[in-house]
Coordinates of C-alpha atoms and ligand atoms in Angstrom, one line a residue:
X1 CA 29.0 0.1 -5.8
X2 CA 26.4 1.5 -3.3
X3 CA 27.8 2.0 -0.2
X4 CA 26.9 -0.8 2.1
X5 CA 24.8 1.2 5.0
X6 CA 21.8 -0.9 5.8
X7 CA 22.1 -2.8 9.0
X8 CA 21.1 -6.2 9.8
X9 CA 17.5 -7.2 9.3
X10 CA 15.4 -6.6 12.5
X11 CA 14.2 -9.7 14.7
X12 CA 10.6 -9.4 16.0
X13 CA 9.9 -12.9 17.9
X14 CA 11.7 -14.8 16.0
X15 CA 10.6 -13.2 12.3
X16 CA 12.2 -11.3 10.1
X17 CA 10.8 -8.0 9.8
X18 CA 11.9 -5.7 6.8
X19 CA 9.6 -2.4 7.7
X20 CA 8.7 -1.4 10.5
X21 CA 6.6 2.1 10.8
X22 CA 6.4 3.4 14.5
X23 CA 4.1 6.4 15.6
X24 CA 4.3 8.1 11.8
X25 CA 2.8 11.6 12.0
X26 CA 2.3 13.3 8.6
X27 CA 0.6 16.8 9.0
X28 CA -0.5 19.0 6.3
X29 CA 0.3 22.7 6.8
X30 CA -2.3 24.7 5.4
X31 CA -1.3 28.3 4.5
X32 CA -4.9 29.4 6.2
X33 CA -3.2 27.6 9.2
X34 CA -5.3 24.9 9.7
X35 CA -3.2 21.4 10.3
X36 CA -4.8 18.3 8.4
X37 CA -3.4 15.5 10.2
X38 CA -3.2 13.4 7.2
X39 CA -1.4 10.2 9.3
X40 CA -1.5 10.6 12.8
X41 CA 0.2 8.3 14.9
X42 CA 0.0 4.7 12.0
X43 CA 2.3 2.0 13.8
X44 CA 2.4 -1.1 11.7
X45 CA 5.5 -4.4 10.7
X46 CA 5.9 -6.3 7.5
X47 CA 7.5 -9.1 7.6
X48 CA 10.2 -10.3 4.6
X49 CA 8.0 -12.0 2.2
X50 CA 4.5 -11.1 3.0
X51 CA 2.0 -8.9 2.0
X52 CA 0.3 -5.8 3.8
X53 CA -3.2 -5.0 2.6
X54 CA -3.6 -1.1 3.7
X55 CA -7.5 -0.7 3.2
X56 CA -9.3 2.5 3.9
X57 CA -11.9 5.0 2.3
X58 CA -10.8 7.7 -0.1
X59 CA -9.4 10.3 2.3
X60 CA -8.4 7.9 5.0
X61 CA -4.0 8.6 4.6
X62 CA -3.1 5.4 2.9
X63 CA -1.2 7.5 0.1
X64 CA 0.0 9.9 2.6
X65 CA 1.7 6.8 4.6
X66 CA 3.4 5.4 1.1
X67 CA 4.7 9.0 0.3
X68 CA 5.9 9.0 3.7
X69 CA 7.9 6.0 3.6
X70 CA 9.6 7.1 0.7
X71 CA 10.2 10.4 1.8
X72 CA 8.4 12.4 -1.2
X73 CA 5.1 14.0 0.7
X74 CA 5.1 17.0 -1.1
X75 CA 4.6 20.6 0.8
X76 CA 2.7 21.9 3.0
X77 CA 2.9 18.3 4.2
X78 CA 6.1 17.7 6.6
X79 CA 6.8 13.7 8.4
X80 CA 6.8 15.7 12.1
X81 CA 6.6 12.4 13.7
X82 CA 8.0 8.9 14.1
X83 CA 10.8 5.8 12.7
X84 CA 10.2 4.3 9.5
X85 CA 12.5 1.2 9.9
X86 CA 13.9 -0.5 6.8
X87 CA 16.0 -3.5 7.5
X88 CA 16.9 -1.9 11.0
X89 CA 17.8 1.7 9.7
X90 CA 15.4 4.8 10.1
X91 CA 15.1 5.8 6.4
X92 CA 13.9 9.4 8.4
X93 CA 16.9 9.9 9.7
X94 CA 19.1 9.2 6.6
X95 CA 20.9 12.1 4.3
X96 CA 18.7 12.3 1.1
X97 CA 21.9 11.4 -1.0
X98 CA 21.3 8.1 0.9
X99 CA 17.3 8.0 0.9
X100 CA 17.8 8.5 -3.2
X101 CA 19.6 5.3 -3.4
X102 CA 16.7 3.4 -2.0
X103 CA 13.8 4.7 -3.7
X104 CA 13.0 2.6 -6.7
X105 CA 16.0 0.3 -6.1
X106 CA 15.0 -1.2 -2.9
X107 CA 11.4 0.3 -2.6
X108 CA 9.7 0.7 -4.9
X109 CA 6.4 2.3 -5.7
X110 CA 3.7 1.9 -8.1
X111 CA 0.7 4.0 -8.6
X112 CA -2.7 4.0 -8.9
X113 CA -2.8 5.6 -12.6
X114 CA -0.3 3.5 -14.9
X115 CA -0.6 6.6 -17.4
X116 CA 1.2 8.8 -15.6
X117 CA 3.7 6.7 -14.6
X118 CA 5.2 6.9 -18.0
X119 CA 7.6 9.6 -20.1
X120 CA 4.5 9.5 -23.3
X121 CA 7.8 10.4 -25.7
X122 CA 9.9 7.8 -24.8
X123 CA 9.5 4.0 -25.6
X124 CA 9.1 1.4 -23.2
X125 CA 13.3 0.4 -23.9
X126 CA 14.1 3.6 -23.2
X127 CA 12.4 4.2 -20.1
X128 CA 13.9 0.7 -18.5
X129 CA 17.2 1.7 -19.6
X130 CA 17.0 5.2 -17.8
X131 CA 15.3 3.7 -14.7
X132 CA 18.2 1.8 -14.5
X133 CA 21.0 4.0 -15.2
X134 CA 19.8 6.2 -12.1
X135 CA 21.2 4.0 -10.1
X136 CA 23.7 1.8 -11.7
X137 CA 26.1 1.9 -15.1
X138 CA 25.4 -0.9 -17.1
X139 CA 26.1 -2.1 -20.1
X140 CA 23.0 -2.3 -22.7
X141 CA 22.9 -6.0 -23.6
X142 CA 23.2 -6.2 -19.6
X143 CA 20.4 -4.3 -18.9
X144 CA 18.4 -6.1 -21.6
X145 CA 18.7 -9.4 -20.0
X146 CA 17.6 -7.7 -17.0
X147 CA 14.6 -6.0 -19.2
X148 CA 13.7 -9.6 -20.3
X149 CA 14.0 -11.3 -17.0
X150 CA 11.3 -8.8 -15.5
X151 CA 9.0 -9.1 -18.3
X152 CA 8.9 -12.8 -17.7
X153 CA 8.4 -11.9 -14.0
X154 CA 5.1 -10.3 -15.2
X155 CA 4.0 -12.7 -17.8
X156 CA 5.2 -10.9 -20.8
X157 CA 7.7 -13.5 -22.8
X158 CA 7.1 -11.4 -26.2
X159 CA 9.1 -8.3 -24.7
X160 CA 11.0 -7.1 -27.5
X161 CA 8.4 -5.8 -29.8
X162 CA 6.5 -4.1 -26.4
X163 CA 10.5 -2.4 -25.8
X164 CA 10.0 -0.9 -29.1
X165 CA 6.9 0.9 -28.7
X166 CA 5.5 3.9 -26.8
X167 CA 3.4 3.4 -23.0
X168 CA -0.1 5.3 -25.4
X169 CA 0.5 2.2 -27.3
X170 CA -1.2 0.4 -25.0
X171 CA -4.3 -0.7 -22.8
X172 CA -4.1 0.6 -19.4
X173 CA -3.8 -2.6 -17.9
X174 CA -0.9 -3.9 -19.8
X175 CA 0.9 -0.1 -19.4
X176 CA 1.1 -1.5 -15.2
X177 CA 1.8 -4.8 -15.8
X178 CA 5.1 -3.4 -17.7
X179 CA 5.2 -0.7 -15.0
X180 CA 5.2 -3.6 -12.6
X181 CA 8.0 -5.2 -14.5
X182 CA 9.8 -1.5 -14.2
X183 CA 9.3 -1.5 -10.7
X184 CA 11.5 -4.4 -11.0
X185 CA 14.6 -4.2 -12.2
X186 CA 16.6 -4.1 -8.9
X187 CA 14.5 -6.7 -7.7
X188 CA 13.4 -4.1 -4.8
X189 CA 12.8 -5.9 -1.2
X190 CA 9.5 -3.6 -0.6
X191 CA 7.0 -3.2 -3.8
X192 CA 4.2 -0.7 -2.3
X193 CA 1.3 -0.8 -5.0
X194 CA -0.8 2.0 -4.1
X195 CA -4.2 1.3 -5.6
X196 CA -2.8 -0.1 -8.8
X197 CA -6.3 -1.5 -9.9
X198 CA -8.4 1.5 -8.9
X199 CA -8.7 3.1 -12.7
X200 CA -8.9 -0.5 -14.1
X201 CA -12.0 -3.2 -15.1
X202 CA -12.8 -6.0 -13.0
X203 CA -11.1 -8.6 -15.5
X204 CA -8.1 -6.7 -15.6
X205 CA -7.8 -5.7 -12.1
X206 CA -7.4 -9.5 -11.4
X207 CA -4.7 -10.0 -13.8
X208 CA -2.6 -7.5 -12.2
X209 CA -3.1 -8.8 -8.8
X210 CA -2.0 -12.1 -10.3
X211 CA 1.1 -10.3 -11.7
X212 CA 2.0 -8.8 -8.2
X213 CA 1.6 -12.3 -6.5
X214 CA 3.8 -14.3 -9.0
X215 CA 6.2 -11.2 -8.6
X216 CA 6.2 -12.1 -4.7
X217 CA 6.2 -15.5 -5.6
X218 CA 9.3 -15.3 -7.7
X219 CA 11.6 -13.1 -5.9
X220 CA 10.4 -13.0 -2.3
X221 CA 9.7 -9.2 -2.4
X222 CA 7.1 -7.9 0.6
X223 CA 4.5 -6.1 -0.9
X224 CA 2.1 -3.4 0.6
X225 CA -1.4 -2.7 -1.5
X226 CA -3.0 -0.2 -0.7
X227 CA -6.6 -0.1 -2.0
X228 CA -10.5 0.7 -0.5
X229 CA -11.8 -2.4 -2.4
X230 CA -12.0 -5.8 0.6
X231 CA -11.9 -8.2 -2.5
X232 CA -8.1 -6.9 -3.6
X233 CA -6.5 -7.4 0.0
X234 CA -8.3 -10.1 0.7
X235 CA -7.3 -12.4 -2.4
X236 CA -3.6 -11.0 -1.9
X237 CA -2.6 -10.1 1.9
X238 CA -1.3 -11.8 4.2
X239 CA -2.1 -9.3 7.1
X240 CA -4.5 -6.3 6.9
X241 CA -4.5 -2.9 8.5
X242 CA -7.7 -0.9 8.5
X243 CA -7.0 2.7 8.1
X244 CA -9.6 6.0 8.8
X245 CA -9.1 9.2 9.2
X246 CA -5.4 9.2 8.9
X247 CA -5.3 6.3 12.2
X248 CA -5.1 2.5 12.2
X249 CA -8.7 1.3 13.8
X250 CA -8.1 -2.3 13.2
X251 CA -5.0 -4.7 12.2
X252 CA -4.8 -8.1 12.1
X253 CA -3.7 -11.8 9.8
X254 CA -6.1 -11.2 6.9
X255 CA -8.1 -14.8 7.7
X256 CA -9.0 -13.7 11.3
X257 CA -10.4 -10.0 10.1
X258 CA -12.1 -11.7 7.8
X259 CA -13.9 -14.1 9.9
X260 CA -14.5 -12.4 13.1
X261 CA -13.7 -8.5 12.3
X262 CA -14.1 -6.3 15.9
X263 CA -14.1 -2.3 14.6
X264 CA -17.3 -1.3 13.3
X265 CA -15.8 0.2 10.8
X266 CA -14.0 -3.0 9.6
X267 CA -17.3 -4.6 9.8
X268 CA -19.1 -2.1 7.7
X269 CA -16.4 -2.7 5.1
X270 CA -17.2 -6.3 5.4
X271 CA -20.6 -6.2 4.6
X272 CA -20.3 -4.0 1.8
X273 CA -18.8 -6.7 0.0
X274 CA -21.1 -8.8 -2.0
X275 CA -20.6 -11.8 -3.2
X276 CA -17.8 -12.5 -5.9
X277 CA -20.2 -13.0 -8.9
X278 CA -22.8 -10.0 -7.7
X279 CA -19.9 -7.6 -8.0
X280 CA -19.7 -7.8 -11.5
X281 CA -23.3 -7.0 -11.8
X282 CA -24.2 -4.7 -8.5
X283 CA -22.9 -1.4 -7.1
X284 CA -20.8 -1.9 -4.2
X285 CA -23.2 -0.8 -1.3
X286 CA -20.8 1.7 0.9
X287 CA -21.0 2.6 5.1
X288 CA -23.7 5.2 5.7
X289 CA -22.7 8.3 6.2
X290 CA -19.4 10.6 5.2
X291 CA -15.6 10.4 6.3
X292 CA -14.8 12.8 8.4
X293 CA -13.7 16.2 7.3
X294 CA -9.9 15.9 8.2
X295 CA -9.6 19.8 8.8
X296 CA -12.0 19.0 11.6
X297 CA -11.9 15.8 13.5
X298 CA -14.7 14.9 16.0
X299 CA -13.1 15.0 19.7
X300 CA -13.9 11.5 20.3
X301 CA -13.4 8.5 17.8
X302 CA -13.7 9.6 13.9
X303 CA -16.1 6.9 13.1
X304 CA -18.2 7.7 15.8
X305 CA -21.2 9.6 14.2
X306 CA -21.4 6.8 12.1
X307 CA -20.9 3.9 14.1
X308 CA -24.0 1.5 14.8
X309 CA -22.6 0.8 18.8
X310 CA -21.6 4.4 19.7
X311 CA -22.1 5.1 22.8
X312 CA -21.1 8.5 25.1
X313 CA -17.4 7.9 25.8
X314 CA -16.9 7.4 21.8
X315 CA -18.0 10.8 21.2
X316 CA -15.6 12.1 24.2
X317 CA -12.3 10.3 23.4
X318 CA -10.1 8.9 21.2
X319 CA -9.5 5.0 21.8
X320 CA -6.4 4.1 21.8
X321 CA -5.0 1.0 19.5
X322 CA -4.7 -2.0 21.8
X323 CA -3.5 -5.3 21.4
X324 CA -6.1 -7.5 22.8
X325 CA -4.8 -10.9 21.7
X326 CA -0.8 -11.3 19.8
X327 CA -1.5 -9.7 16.0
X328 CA -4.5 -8.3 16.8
X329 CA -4.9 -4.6 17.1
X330 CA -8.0 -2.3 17.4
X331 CA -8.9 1.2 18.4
X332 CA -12.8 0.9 20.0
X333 CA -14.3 1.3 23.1
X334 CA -17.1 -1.2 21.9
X335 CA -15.1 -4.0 20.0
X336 CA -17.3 -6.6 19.1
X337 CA -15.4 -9.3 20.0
X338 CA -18.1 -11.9 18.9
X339 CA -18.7 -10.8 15.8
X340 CA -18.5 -13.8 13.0
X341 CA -18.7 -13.4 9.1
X342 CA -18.7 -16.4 6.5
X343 CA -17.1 -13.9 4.1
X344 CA -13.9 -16.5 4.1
X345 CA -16.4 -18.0 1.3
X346 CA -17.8 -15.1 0.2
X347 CA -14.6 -12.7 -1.2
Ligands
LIG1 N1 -1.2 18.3 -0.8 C1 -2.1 18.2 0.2 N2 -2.5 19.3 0.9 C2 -3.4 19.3 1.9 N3 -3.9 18.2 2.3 C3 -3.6 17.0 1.7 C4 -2.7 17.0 0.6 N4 -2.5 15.7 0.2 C5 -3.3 15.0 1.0 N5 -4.0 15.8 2.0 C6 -4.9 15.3 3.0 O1 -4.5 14.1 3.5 C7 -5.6 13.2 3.6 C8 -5.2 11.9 3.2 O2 -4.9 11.8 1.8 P1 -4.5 10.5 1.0 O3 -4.1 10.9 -0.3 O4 -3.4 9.8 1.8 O5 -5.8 9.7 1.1 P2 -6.0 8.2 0.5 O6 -6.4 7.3 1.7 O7 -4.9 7.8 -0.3 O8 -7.3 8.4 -0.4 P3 -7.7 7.8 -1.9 O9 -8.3 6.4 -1.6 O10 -8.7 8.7 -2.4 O11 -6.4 7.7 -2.7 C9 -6.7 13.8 2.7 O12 -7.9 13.7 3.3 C10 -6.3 15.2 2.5 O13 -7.1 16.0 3.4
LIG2 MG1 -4.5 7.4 -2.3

């Protein structure tokens, strides 16, 4: 039996919140000695039960932050910084011996590329049976009802065939949708999906968003999804948070960003959505200009030298991330408060 160390859900006005992620600093270590700060100061809750769309560009930290909060950033990066607090307990602070229980039992994390989520030598069976028997013994027929009951989760009724068969057996759609399933088995309370649609078609990338809701749906699990694509977080979140450059700039409940977004940057995402039927024929038109280069940040704001409503200060100093009304966070010296979209209809 897994020792019984996690404390008592946290209370935040009333909710129950099941992460919360306090001044996480993540800093890469370069042997030239330059410091890529990678995450730099990302504060952000999740409720029990909903889901947190992480959107930024490629570069931005949003993998960083996932590998943070389950403690596998790989050297020269180092967490110098911060609480990660799961169900009330500071997964930073906890022995690895402890941290190893959680990961993949109650967080679990699925990846942008289903290939290499998967052994290529062993079948599917196998690879559920192992995933489980890291953390519990189990009898076989046990763990097969389990198998079966997460399949269903996902869609799949016709599991025992799939069991039988190797991951190269199939599309790379299907392979996440069964790593989905995998992800499973412990029914987890935190699924992070980081970018799980990026390497897929447009088709497909809906059927596994549809998969991770009815997953949510079913079992109550909070879900983060990461992604850089506005349509994915906003079919699927229930709040968003905007990252660049390794900071939050905006965070908010998905149907206010979406109507009335304040950074610039958030609002140059926006627009660069086009409408739902376009996408499958257009190129998604991107925010002029380059992300920073994160071995050497501007002084001021990192959006700044491509922000339409830059003015002196934003090339001076760093704004800080303010709550201007309850749930609603930005960092800009110019937020455009008045800003409307109709995108509500449009994504
Ligand atoms: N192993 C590493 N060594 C040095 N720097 C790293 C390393 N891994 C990540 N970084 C730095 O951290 C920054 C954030 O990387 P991260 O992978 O979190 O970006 P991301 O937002 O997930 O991007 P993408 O959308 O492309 O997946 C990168 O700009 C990179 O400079
Ligand atoms: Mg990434």
């Amino acid at each position: 039996m897994e020792k019984k160390s996690i404390k008592v859900s946290e209370q935040n006005n009333g909710k129950d919140v099941l992460l919360k992620v306090k001044d996480l600093k993540t800093h890469f270590f370069l042997p030239s000695g330059q410091i890529v700060k990678a995450v730099d100061g990302v504060t952000f809750s999740l409720e029990k039960g909903k889901v947190l769309g992480i959107i930024g560009e490629s570069g931005s930290g949003k993998s960083v932050t996932s590998r943070s909060i389950m403690r596998i950033v790989e050297a020269p990066g180092k967490i110098i910084n911060g609480e990660i607090l799961f169900k009330g307990e500071n997964l930073l602070t906890l022995p690895e011996s402890e941290m190893a229980k959680i990961r993949g039992r109650r967080i679990s994390l699925i990846f942008q590329d289903p290939t290499t989520s998967f052994n290529p030598y062993m079948t599917i069976g196998q690879q559920l049976i192992e995933a489980y028997r890291v953390h519990e013994k189990e009898s076989e027929n046990k763990i097969k009802e389990i198998i079966a009951q997460v399949f269903k989760l996902v869609g799949i009724s016709d599991y025992e065939d799939i069991v039988k068969r190797y991951p190269c057996e199939f599309s790379a759609g299907f392979r996440q949708r069964i790593f989905i399933a995998m992800s499973m088995i412990f029914t987890p309370d935190l699924l992070i999906a980081d970018e799980p649609t990026t390497s897929l078609g447009i088709t497909i990338q809906a059927e596994i968003i549809e998969a991770l809701n009815d997953v949510k749906e079913r079992t109550g699990t909070s879900v983060i999804i990461i992604t850089h694509d506005f349509g994915v977080v906003s079919q699927f979140s229930d709040d968003i948070f905007v990252m660049y450059a390794g900071r939050c700039v905006e965070s908010s409940p998905k149907k206010e960003l979406l109507l009335n977004p304040m950074h610039p940057y958030t609002i140059g995402l926006i627009r660069s959505v086009p409408l739902l039927e376009a996408r499958k024929t257009k190129r998604l038109k991107s925010i002029p200009g380059f992300p920073p280069d994160m071995m050497n940040l501007p002084i001021g704001c990192a959006f700044s030298n491509r922000c339409e409503f830059a003015q002196d200060i934003c090339f001076e100093k760093v704004p800080d991330l303010v709550e201007i009304r309850p749930n609603r966070k930005i960092a800009c010296h110019y937020p455009q408060i008045n800003y409307q979209t109709n995108q509500d209809t449009q994504i």
